[in-house]
Tab-separated table of C-alpha atoms and ligand atoms in Angstrom:
chain	number	residue	atom	x	y	z
A	1	UNK	CA	0.000	0.000	0.000
A	2	UNK	CA	1.298	3.447	-0.894
A	3	UNK	CA	2.091	5.726	2.027
A	4	UNK	CA	0.684	9.235	2.195
A	5	UNK	CA	3.187	12.006	1.578
A	6	UNK	CA	2.935	15.582	2.817
A	7	UNK	CA	1.177	16.795	-0.357
A	8	UNK	CA	-1.660	14.424	0.372
A	9	UNK	CA	-1.970	15.621	3.919
A	10	UNK	CA	-2.390	19.249	2.857
A	11	UNK	CA	-4.632	18.976	-0.181
A	12	UNK	CA	-4.636	22.622	-1.299
A	13	UNK	CA	-6.275	21.524	-4.521
A	14	UNK	CA	-9.386	20.679	-2.519
A	15	UNK	CA	-9.838	24.125	-0.980
A	16	UNK	CA	-8.767	25.943	-4.131
A	17	UNK	CA	-10.949	23.963	-6.522
A	18	UNK	CA	-14.042	23.572	-4.327
A	19	UNK	CA	-15.627	26.831	-5.478
A	20	UNK	CA	-15.231	25.787	-9.116
A	21	UNK	CA	-16.363	22.173	-9.174
A	22	UNK	CA	-19.968	21.178	-9.914
A	23	UNK	CA	-20.523	17.801	-8.275
A	24	UNK	CA	-22.846	14.982	-9.467
A	25	UNK	CA	-26.404	14.472	-8.133
A	26	UNK	CA	-25.889	17.256	-5.659
A	27	UNK	CA	-27.544	20.241	-4.020
A	28	UNK	CA	-24.315	22.220	-3.865
A	29	UNK	CA	-25.593	24.571	-1.161
A	30	UNK	CA	-26.196	21.943	1.481
A	31	UNK	CA	-24.145	18.890	0.492
A	32	UNK	CA	-21.461	17.671	2.845
A	33	UNK	CA	-17.948	18.193	1.500
A	34	UNK	CA	-16.618	15.266	-0.535
A	35	UNK	CA	-13.863	13.033	0.793
A	36	UNK	CA	-10.490	13.716	-0.814
A	37	UNK	CA	-9.167	10.417	-2.174
A	38	UNK	CA	-5.544	10.229	-3.268
A	39	UNK	CA	-5.005	6.608	-4.246
A	40	UNK	CA	-6.765	3.306	-4.858
A	41	UNK	CA	-5.545	-0.244	-4.533
A	42	UNK	CA	-7.428	-3.544	-4.733
A	43	UNK	CA	-10.654	-3.094	-2.790
A	44	UNK	CA	-9.531	0.101	-1.073
A	45	UNK	CA	-9.608	3.863	-1.325
A	46	UNK	CA	-6.822	5.862	0.371
A	47	UNK	CA	-7.954	9.225	1.726
A	48	UNK	CA	-5.802	12.351	1.937
A	49	UNK	CA	-5.401	11.941	5.686
A	50	UNK	CA	-4.052	8.420	5.186
A	51	UNK	CA	-7.235	6.566	6.196
A	52	UNK	CA	-8.245	3.587	4.082
A	53	UNK	CA	-11.834	2.701	3.243
A	54	UNK	CA	-13.055	-0.625	1.878
A	55	UNK	CA	-14.992	0.234	-1.283
A	56	UNK	CA	-18.422	-1.388	-1.216
A	57	UNK	CA	-19.432	0.044	-4.606
A	58	UNK	CA	-16.443	-0.587	-6.925
A	59	UNK	CA	-16.767	3.021	-8.076
A	60	UNK	CA	-20.294	2.949	-9.400
A	61	UNK	CA	-20.022	-0.734	-10.433
A	62	UNK	CA	-17.013	-0.348	-12.704
A	63	UNK	CA	-13.929	-1.748	-10.942
A	64	UNK	CA	-14.918	-5.432	-11.100
A	65	UNK	CA	-11.338	-6.754	-10.760
A	66	UNK	CA	-10.435	-4.284	-7.998
A	67	UNK	CA	-8.413	-1.119	-8.427
A	68	UNK	CA	-5.001	-0.811	-10.103
A	69	UNK	CA	-4.938	-4.328	-11.499
A	70	UNK	CA	-1.356	-4.804	-12.747
A	71	UNK	CA	-2.440	-6.496	-15.996
A	72	UNK	CA	-4.714	-3.598	-16.997
A	73	UNK	CA	-2.120	-1.059	-15.832
A	74	UNK	CA	0.545	-2.676	-18.022
A	75	UNK	CA	-1.763	-2.726	-21.053
A	76	UNK	CA	-2.463	0.975	-20.512
A	77	UNK	CA	1.245	1.815	-20.229
A	78	UNK	CA	1.993	-0.078	-23.443
A	79	UNK	CA	-0.870	1.567	-25.321
A	80	UNK	CA	-0.219	5.113	-24.109
A	81	UNK	CA	3.368	4.950	-25.354
A	82	UNK	CA	2.256	3.716	-28.769
A	83	UNK	CA	-0.995	5.557	-29.508
A	84	UNK	CA	-3.237	7.100	-26.836
A	85	UNK	CA	-5.844	8.212	-29.348
A	86	UNK	CA	-6.594	8.449	-33.032
A	87	UNK	CA	-9.808	9.397	-34.793
A	88	UNK	CA	-12.013	6.484	-35.859
A	89	UNK	CA	-13.396	8.032	-39.045
A	90	UNK	CA	-11.538	6.416	-41.953
A	91	UNK	CA	-8.905	4.854	-39.674
A	92	UNK	CA	-8.728	1.487	-37.926
A	93	UNK	CA	-6.703	0.259	-34.978
A	94	UNK	CA	-6.055	-3.067	-33.339
A	95	UNK	CA	-7.436	-2.389	-29.835
A	96	UNK	CA	-10.929	-1.585	-31.169
A	97	UNK	CA	-11.025	-4.282	-33.842
A	98	UNK	CA	-9.806	-6.908	-31.405
A	99	UNK	CA	-12.323	-5.757	-28.798
A	100	UNK	CA	-15.236	-5.848	-31.267
A	101	UNK	CA	-14.342	-9.421	-32.256
A	102	UNK	CA	-13.966	-10.489	-28.622
A	103	UNK	CA	-17.313	-8.968	-27.620
A	104	UNK	CA	-18.984	-10.703	-30.575
A	105	UNK	CA	-17.467	-14.030	-29.458
A	106	UNK	CA	-18.427	-13.463	-25.832
A	107	UNK	CA	-22.013	-12.282	-26.363
A	108	UNK	CA	-24.617	-14.970	-26.993
A	109	UNK	CA	-26.500	-15.291	-30.275
A	110	UNK	CA	-25.522	-13.056	-33.146
A	111	UNK	CA	-25.021	-9.851	-31.158
A	112	UNK	CA	-21.907	-9.158	-33.128
A	113	UNK	CA	-21.743	-5.591	-34.486
A	114	UNK	CA	-20.247	-3.158	-31.963
A	115	UNK	CA	-20.566	0.618	-32.153
A	116	UNK	CA	-18.283	2.250	-29.559
A	117	UNK	CA	-18.878	5.451	-27.568
A	118	UNK	CA	-17.601	6.967	-24.322
A	119	UNK	CA	-20.423	6.684	-21.799
A	120	UNK	CA	-23.358	4.528	-20.915
A	121	UNK	CA	-25.952	7.197	-21.616
A	122	UNK	CA	-24.520	7.792	-25.078
A	123	UNK	CA	-24.547	4.047	-25.821
A	124	UNK	CA	-28.243	3.948	-24.864
A	125	UNK	CA	-28.924	6.970	-27.090
A	126	UNK	CA	-27.143	5.190	-29.953
A	127	UNK	CA	-29.148	2.001	-29.362
A	128	UNK	CA	-32.348	4.084	-29.445
A	129	UNK	CA	-31.217	5.787	-32.645
A	130	UNK	CA	-30.367	2.406	-34.196
A	131	UNK	CA	-33.850	1.135	-33.328
A	132	UNK	CA	-35.583	4.194	-34.785
A	133	UNK	CA	-33.545	4.032	-37.967
A	134	UNK	CA	-33.964	0.261	-38.259
A	135	UNK	CA	-37.687	0.864	-38.757
A	136	UNK	CA	-37.130	3.923	-40.977
A	137	UNK	CA	-34.749	1.970	-43.206
A	138	UNK	CA	-37.121	-0.972	-43.420
A	139	UNK	CA	-40.078	1.363	-43.902
A	140	UNK	CA	-38.325	2.854	-46.910
A	141	UNK	CA	-38.483	-0.595	-48.498
A	142	UNK	CA	-41.895	-1.761	-47.302
A	143	UNK	CA	-43.689	1.531	-46.737
A	144	UNK	CA	-44.343	0.440	-43.174
A	145	UNK	CA	-42.569	1.069	-39.920
A	146	UNK	CA	-41.609	4.727	-40.304
A	147	UNK	CA	-44.255	5.618	-37.703
A	148	UNK	CA	-42.412	3.792	-34.956
A	149	UNK	CA	-41.084	6.792	-33.059
A	150	UNK	CA	-41.528	5.847	-29.396
A	151	UNK	CA	-40.013	3.493	-26.845
A	152	UNK	CA	-41.581	1.222	-24.266
A	153	UNK	CA	-39.665	1.128	-20.988
A	154	UNK	CA	-40.439	0.213	-17.399
A	155	UNK	CA	-41.189	1.627	-13.973
A	156	UNK	CA	-38.072	1.337	-11.826
A	157	UNK	CA	-35.810	1.618	-14.882
A	158	UNK	CA	-32.738	3.795	-15.280
A	159	UNK	CA	-30.931	4.309	-18.582
A	160	UNK	CA	-28.920	7.509	-18.146
A	161	UNK	CA	-29.042	11.255	-17.544
A	162	UNK	CA	-28.919	12.704	-21.080
A	163	UNK	CA	-32.122	14.148	-22.557
A	164	UNK	CA	-33.303	11.138	-24.550
A	165	UNK	CA	-32.310	8.591	-21.906
A	166	UNK	CA	-34.175	10.587	-19.236
A	167	UNK	CA	-37.401	9.894	-21.142
A	168	UNK	CA	-37.038	6.126	-20.713
A	169	UNK	CA	-36.200	6.224	-16.977
A	170	UNK	CA	-38.851	5.708	-14.303
A	171	UNK	CA	-40.937	8.897	-14.587
A	172	UNK	CA	-41.201	9.484	-10.813
A	173	UNK	CA	-38.238	7.735	-9.230
A	174	UNK	CA	-35.803	8.386	-12.064
A	175	UNK	CA	-34.480	11.752	-10.736
A	176	UNK	CA	-35.732	13.471	-13.880
A	177	UNK	CA	-39.396	14.264	-13.152
A	178	UNK	CA	-38.593	18.013	-13.341
A	179	UNK	CA	-38.137	17.616	-17.066
A	180	UNK	CA	-41.375	15.834	-17.900
A	181	UNK	CA	-42.898	17.646	-20.861
A	182	UNK	CA	-39.562	18.782	-22.285
A	183	UNK	CA	-39.013	15.690	-24.388
A	184	UNK	CA	-41.564	13.436	-26.083
A	185	UNK	CA	-43.306	11.118	-23.643
A	186	UNK	CA	-42.535	7.437	-23.989
A	187	UNK	CA	-44.726	4.533	-23.001
A	188	UNK	CA	-43.805	3.453	-19.461
A	189	UNK	CA	-45.273	0.180	-18.174
A	190	UNK	CA	-44.904	-2.314	-15.346
A	191	UNK	CA	-42.541	-5.210	-15.961
A	192	UNK	CA	-44.434	-8.393	-16.817
A	193	UNK	CA	-43.920	-10.800	-13.923
A	194	UNK	CA	-46.645	-13.400	-14.547
A	195	UNK	CA	-49.167	-14.490	-17.192
A	196	UNK	CA	-51.601	-11.770	-16.169
A	197	UNK	CA	-49.145	-8.870	-16.443
A	198	UNK	CA	-47.769	-10.315	-19.686
A	199	UNK	CA	-51.323	-10.277	-21.055
A	200	UNK	CA	-51.746	-6.657	-19.907
A	201	UNK	CA	-48.572	-5.624	-21.723
A	202	UNK	CA	-49.683	-7.594	-24.770
A	203	UNK	CA	-52.969	-5.622	-24.716
A	204	UNK	CA	-51.066	-2.332	-24.430
A	205	UNK	CA	-48.919	-3.295	-27.403
A	206	UNK	CA	-51.996	-4.312	-29.370
A	207	UNK	CA	-53.143	-0.687	-29.081
A	208	UNK	CA	-49.840	1.202	-29.247
A	209	UNK	CA	-47.420	-1.308	-30.736
A	210	UNK	CA	-47.323	0.408	-34.125
A	211	UNK	CA	-45.859	3.521	-32.463
A	212	UNK	CA	-43.123	1.608	-30.676
A	213	UNK	CA	-39.620	1.239	-32.113
A	214	UNK	CA	-38.202	-0.814	-29.253
A	215	UNK	CA	-38.719	-2.155	-25.767
A	216	UNK	CA	-35.882	-1.092	-23.471
A	217	UNK	CA	-35.053	-2.910	-20.235
A	218	UNK	CA	-32.236	-3.575	-17.783
A	219	UNK	CA	-32.233	-7.395	-17.634
A	220	UNK	CA	-32.623	-9.049	-14.185
A	221	UNK	CA	-31.691	-5.970	-12.131
A	222	UNK	CA	-33.004	-2.427	-12.411
A	223	UNK	CA	-29.910	-0.847	-10.885
A	224	UNK	CA	-30.026	2.878	-10.195
A	225	UNK	CA	-33.831	2.673	-9.887
A	226	UNK	CA	-33.391	0.797	-6.607
A	227	UNK	CA	-31.663	-2.533	-7.273
A	228	UNK	CA	-35.024	-4.139	-8.151
A	229	UNK	CA	-34.848	-7.767	-9.258
A	230	UNK	CA	-36.950	-9.720	-11.717
A	231	UNK	CA	-36.688	-13.233	-13.072
A	232	UNK	CA	-35.574	-14.626	-16.423
A	233	UNK	CA	-39.217	-15.378	-17.295
A	234	UNK	CA	-39.828	-11.609	-17.518
A	235	UNK	CA	-37.121	-11.362	-20.179
A	236	UNK	CA	-38.525	-14.310	-22.125
A	237	UNK	CA	-41.960	-12.658	-22.010
A	238	UNK	CA	-40.484	-9.423	-23.389
A	239	UNK	CA	-38.807	-11.352	-26.207
A	240	UNK	CA	-42.133	-13.005	-27.093
A	241	UNK	CA	-44.014	-9.691	-26.990
A	242	UNK	CA	-41.382	-7.846	-29.034
A	243	UNK	CA	-41.529	-10.525	-31.729
A	244	UNK	CA	-45.318	-10.656	-31.736
A	245	UNK	CA	-45.593	-6.882	-32.245
A	246	UNK	CA	-42.681	-6.306	-34.627
A	247	UNK	CA	-40.815	-4.268	-32.022
A	248	UNK	CA	-37.073	-4.432	-31.327
A	249	UNK	CA	-35.811	-5.448	-27.880
A	250	UNK	CA	-32.906	-3.551	-26.298
A	251	UNK	CA	-31.184	-4.877	-23.173
A	252	UNK	CA	-29.305	-2.255	-21.219
A	253	UNK	CA	-26.557	-4.390	-19.620
A	254	UNK	CA	-24.470	-1.377	-18.619
A	255	UNK	CA	-24.767	-2.410	-14.960
A	256	UNK	CA	-25.424	-6.143	-15.269
A	257	UNK	CA	-22.805	-7.019	-17.915
A	258	UNK	CA	-19.438	-8.638	-17.130
A	259	UNK	CA	-20.373	-11.052	-14.385
A	260	UNK	CA	-22.178	-8.828	-11.882
A	261	UNK	CA	-25.334	-10.986	-11.708
A	262	UNK	CA	-23.461	-14.325	-11.769
A	263	UNK	CA	-23.483	-14.978	-15.529
A	264	UNK	CA	-21.243	-13.082	-17.939
A	265	UNK	CA	-24.314	-11.221	-19.212
A	266	UNK	CA	-27.657	-11.192	-17.429
A	267	UNK	CA	-29.420	-12.275	-20.651
A	268	UNK	CA	-27.671	-15.651	-20.382
A	269	UNK	CA	-29.789	-16.524	-17.352
A	270	UNK	CA	-32.863	-16.271	-19.604
A	271	UNK	CA	-31.428	-18.054	-22.632
A	272	UNK	CA	-32.679	-15.366	-25.023
A	273	UNK	CA	-31.032	-12.411	-26.744
A	274	UNK	CA	-32.155	-8.871	-27.443
A	275	UNK	CA	-31.690	-7.181	-30.818
A	276	UNK	CA	-29.300	-4.617	-29.351
A	277	UNK	CA	-27.346	-4.659	-26.083
A	278	UNK	CA	-25.625	-1.712	-24.414
A	279	UNK	CA	-22.441	-2.192	-22.395
A	280	UNK	CA	-20.250	0.161	-20.352
A	281	UNK	CA	-19.413	0.442	-16.608
A	282	UNK	CA	-17.219	-2.684	-16.033
A	283	UNK	CA	-16.197	-2.876	-19.712
A	284	UNK	CA	-12.759	-1.377	-18.979
A	285	UNK	CA	-12.507	-2.866	-15.493
A	286	UNK	CA	-13.149	0.584	-14.024
A	287	UNK	CA	-10.243	2.401	-15.635
A	288	UNK	CA	-11.446	4.493	-18.569
A	289	UNK	CA	-14.763	5.630	-20.036
A	290	UNK	CA	-15.930	3.370	-22.856
A	291	UNK	CA	-19.287	2.012	-23.955
A	292	UNK	CA	-20.756	0.004	-26.791
A	293	UNK	CA	-24.099	-0.578	-28.455
A	294	UNK	CA	-23.853	-4.063	-29.960
A	295	UNK	CA	-26.432	-5.004	-32.589
A	296	UNK	CA	-27.597	-8.312	-33.989
A	297	UNK	CA	-26.939	-9.163	-37.613
A	298	UNK	CA	-30.591	-8.508	-38.474
A	299	UNK	CA	-30.368	-4.954	-37.104
A	300	UNK	CA	-26.959	-4.343	-38.676
A	301	UNK	CA	-28.103	-5.541	-42.078
A	302	UNK	CA	-31.037	-3.117	-42.103
A	303	UNK	CA	-28.413	-0.359	-42.455
A	304	UNK	CA	-26.777	-1.907	-45.533
A	305	UNK	CA	-27.946	-0.252	-48.738
A	306	UNK	CA	-26.853	1.563	-51.895
A	307	UNK	CA	-28.357	4.626	-50.245
A	308	UNK	CA	-25.743	6.513	-48.153
A	309	UNK	CA	-28.530	7.936	-45.978
A	310	UNK	CA	-29.401	4.456	-44.744
A	311	UNK	CA	-26.069	4.313	-42.877
A	312	UNK	CA	-25.832	5.194	-39.185
A	313	UNK	CA	-24.827	8.870	-39.045
A	314	UNK	CA	-23.084	8.843	-35.719
A	315	UNK	CA	-19.440	9.162	-34.645
A	316	UNK	CA	-18.360	10.492	-31.250
A	317	UNK	CA	-15.003	12.312	-31.372
A	318	UNK	CA	-13.351	9.903	-28.949
A	319	UNK	CA	-15.148	6.883	-30.395
A	320	UNK	CA	-13.261	3.604	-29.784
A	321	UNK	CA	-10.448	5.445	-27.969
A	322	UNK	CA	-7.473	3.062	-28.278
A	323	UNK	CA	-6.411	3.481	-24.655
A	324	UNK	CA	-9.899	2.630	-23.394
A	325	UNK	CA	-10.159	-0.313	-25.818
A	326	UNK	CA	-6.752	-1.599	-24.618
A	327	UNK	CA	-8.054	-1.447	-21.045
A	328	UNK	CA	-11.201	-3.339	-22.084
A	329	UNK	CA	-9.139	-6.026	-23.829
A	330	UNK	CA	-6.982	-6.404	-20.717
A	331	UNK	CA	-10.104	-6.601	-18.541
A	332	UNK	CA	-11.499	-9.347	-20.803
A	333	UNK	CA	-8.171	-11.222	-20.464
A	334	UNK	CA	-8.810	-11.307	-16.717
A	335	UNK	CA	-12.173	-12.995	-17.271
A	336	UNK	CA	-10.682	-15.667	-19.506
A	337	UNK	CA	-9.617	-18.215	-16.890
A	338	UNK	CA	-13.174	-18.249	-15.518
A	339	UNK	CA	-12.025	-17.648	-11.930
A	340	UNK	CA	-14.485	-14.730	-11.721
A	341	UNK	CA	-17.349	-17.243	-11.382
A	342	UNK	CA	-16.011	-18.579	-8.111
A	343	UNK	CA	-15.254	-15.026	-6.961
A	344	UNK	CA	-18.784	-13.809	-7.695
A	345	UNK	CA	-20.197	-16.882	-5.917
A	346	UNK	CA	-17.933	-16.175	-2.927
A	347	UNK	CA	-18.982	-12.503	-2.789
A	348	UNK	CA	-22.618	-13.552	-3.196
A	349	UNK	CA	-22.418	-15.977	-0.260
A	350	UNK	CA	-20.708	-13.365	1.930
A	351	UNK	CA	-23.358	-10.754	1.078
A	352	UNK	CA	-26.193	-13.207	1.785
A	353	UNK	CA	-24.775	-14.292	5.128
A	354	UNK	CA	-23.721	-10.804	6.175
A	355	UNK	CA	-26.834	-8.865	5.139
A	356	UNK	CA	-29.593	-11.368	5.947
A	357	UNK	CA	-29.707	-10.323	9.665
A	358	UNK	CA	-30.669	-6.785	8.529
A	359	UNK	CA	-34.227	-8.053	7.967
A	360	UNK	CA	-34.735	-7.591	11.692
A	361	UNK	CA	-33.714	-3.922	11.633
A	362	UNK	CA	-36.268	-1.131	12.048
A	363	UNK	CA	-37.705	0.105	8.728
A	364	UNK	CA	-36.171	-2.696	6.667
A	365	UNK	CA	-38.694	-4.220	4.250
A	366	UNK	CA	-36.438	-6.496	2.201
A	367	UNK	CA	-32.968	-7.970	1.955
A	368	UNK	CA	-31.966	-9.434	-1.408
A	369	UNK	CA	-28.844	-10.686	-3.128
A	370	UNK	CA	-28.155	-11.516	-6.761
A	371	UNK	CA	-24.613	-12.334	-7.854
A	372	UNK	CA	-22.265	-9.699	-6.439
A	373	UNK	CA	-25.136	-7.338	-5.564
A	374	UNK	CA	-26.467	-7.112	-2.012
A	375	UNK	CA	-29.407	-4.893	-1.095
A	376	UNK	CA	-31.118	-3.768	2.109
A	377	UNK	CA	-34.347	-1.933	1.296
A	378	UNK	CA	-36.165	0.440	3.648
A	379	UNK	CA	-39.780	1.583	3.730
A	380	UNK	CA	-38.750	5.190	2.954
A	381	UNK	CA	-35.848	7.061	1.354
A	382	UNK	CA	-32.732	7.086	3.548
A	383	UNK	CA	-30.547	10.059	4.569
A	384	UNK	CA	-27.720	9.482	2.123
A	385	UNK	CA	-25.188	12.006	3.456
A	386	UNK	CA	-25.628	10.990	7.100
A	387	UNK	CA	-25.355	7.304	6.278
A	388	UNK	CA	-22.238	7.817	4.139
A	389	UNK	CA	-20.587	9.569	7.077
A	390	UNK	CA	-21.548	6.724	9.429
A	391	UNK	CA	-20.117	4.154	7.012
A	392	UNK	CA	-16.860	6.087	6.786
A	393	UNK	CA	-16.571	5.862	10.583
A	394	UNK	CA	-16.829	2.096	10.130
A	395	UNK	CA	-14.083	2.085	7.492
A	396	UNK	CA	-16.400	1.524	4.528
A	397	UNK	CA	-17.257	3.481	1.398
A	398	UNK	CA	-20.978	2.847	0.893
A	399	UNK	CA	-23.314	5.383	-0.701
A	400	UNK	CA	-26.997	4.462	-0.434
A	401	UNK	CA	-29.549	5.636	-2.998
A	402	UNK	CA	-33.274	6.157	-2.620
A	403	UNK	CA	-34.644	3.520	-0.274
A	404	UNK	CA	-31.699	1.144	-0.486
A	405	UNK	CA	-28.342	0.559	1.082
A	406	UNK	CA	-26.514	-1.700	-1.341
A	407	UNK	CA	-23.139	-3.334	-1.859
A	408	UNK	CA	-21.604	-4.002	-5.277
A	409	UNK	CA	-17.986	-4.720	-4.355
A	410	UNK	CA	-15.176	-5.765	-6.682
A	411	UNK	CA	-15.285	-9.533	-7.359
A	412	UNK	CA	-11.761	-9.801	-5.908
A	413	UNK	CA	-12.620	-8.184	-2.559
A	414	UNK	CA	-11.013	-10.360	0.149
A	415	UNK	CA	-13.273	-12.161	2.636
A	416	UNK	CA	-12.068	-9.998	5.519
A	417	UNK	CA	-12.997	-6.832	3.612
A	418	UNK	CA	-16.409	-8.271	2.661
A	419	UNK	CA	-16.946	-9.048	6.344
A	420	UNK	CA	-16.075	-5.456	7.246
A	421	UNK	CA	-18.555	-4.145	4.651
A	422	UNK	CA	-21.506	-6.248	5.828
A	423	UNK	CA	-20.641	-5.609	9.469
A	424	UNK	CA	-20.708	-1.874	8.737
A	425	UNK	CA	-24.184	-2.231	7.185
A	426	UNK	CA	-25.475	-4.280	10.137
A	427	UNK	CA	-24.089	-1.788	12.600
A	428	UNK	CA	-25.437	1.275	10.807
A	429	UNK	CA	-28.928	-0.183	10.340
A	430	UNK	CA	-28.877	-1.246	13.967
A	431	UNK	CA	-28.964	-5.015	14.233
A	432	UNK	CA	-26.964	-7.049	16.679
A	433	UNK	CA	-25.569	-10.268	15.248
A	434	UNK	CA	-23.515	-13.096	16.699
A	435	UNK	CA	-20.827	-12.366	14.086
A	436	UNK	CA	-20.208	-8.858	15.500
B	1	PLP	C1	-24.974	3.820	-15.313
B	1	PLP	C2	-26.008	3.389	-16.256
B	1	PLP	C3	-26.277	4.112	-17.429
B	1	PLP	C4	-25.612	5.416	-17.750
B	1	PLP	O1	-24.245	5.291	-17.925
B	1	PLP	P1	-23.318	6.608	-17.864
B	1	PLP	O2	-21.959	6.108	-18.213
B	1	PLP	O3	-23.421	7.106	-16.451
B	1	PLP	O4	-23.862	7.575	-18.839
B	1	PLP	C5	-27.230	3.603	-18.292
B	1	PLP	N1	-27.871	2.458	-18.035
B	1	PLP	C6	-27.633	1.730	-16.923
B	1	PLP	C7	-28.359	0.444	-16.713
B	1	PLP	C8	-26.694	2.180	-15.997
B	1	PLP	O5	-26.487	1.467	-14.880
């Protein structure tokens, strides 16, 4: 572990920059000051005063292999010396081409045409644009389909903070209700969980299906909307409904992809594939911003034509950044030996054992675990700032959201650190346990 030096102990940058930084999801007038962090290693954050916190979140679900993994660090050093960035228009480079091939091999079915961008929200926007244009392109040939201008998404969903992605988030819980009316309204429904709710969604699609370009869902876990779980049968129902109504199906695996739910991709638990999948967060093992919208062959081929306008007119400046793609390739190397499966199972067992006693705590309405995701849900929204401060006293970095305290640690988090994390949750929610 690195040792703090005197610069870290007197972080002038913090005082000098504080008046000029606009922080995320934040009422800047009343928010507690942020914690200055000066280094990361493995499952830990090192603060400016030398304290170490066990990270229960893996930096918003990105750092799946833990921080500063030497294999990813070496790949980044090699790539930065050779070519940190080059434009993707008219040029090709190995890191992106290799990554596209590897993602195609890794993803089930024929999800095999990757369009790269820099953030999750932008990947979702691209997937939405692909779906709209899929119908426009096909409509140009069949004179049908050009009226499909809306999306069907679900209560509890979260797909990003940009303008178009805000419209497909949960309209009340999705942090964006202020902006209702600014952008076109989408069709927001309840997830089908049984035959009855599948029939209700089928009836909705019978009426509005012709307007819908695609159904958009986070498979198995609605993450930022409150870590809400559903079963594989829901995904199979959505596949059936999409096919029956000529609608595309988009899975947003930005949170669930790369092992988080126990399978490489959440869709694999259902044995079905969407027409487009979005990936980001853990794609680079938590090192650099990169995302992808990966389309099936059927979707990709709808863009092939003698007509230049039928192509996808999109190209972010930093698209397929070689450094980020090198990090993603190195992260995929780390998945190759399959050891992550045992790690996720180990984390899952530790979260189940450590969080289950929280059921007895005041205000707790549910405790649930899926893969390397552990959730304690309350009957009302929790005081995020106060709880964060309490967790820091316990040596843990845990930032609740809405009604849930949750843990999404790195898969490589040692047992002792997992024990500290769950003990911190038990202590803060106020349950005594023989383990403590
Ligand atoms: C985080 C997240 C996004 C948005 O990704 P950004 O990189 O923050 O834009 C979209 N969808 C899901 C499911 C996410 O978890």
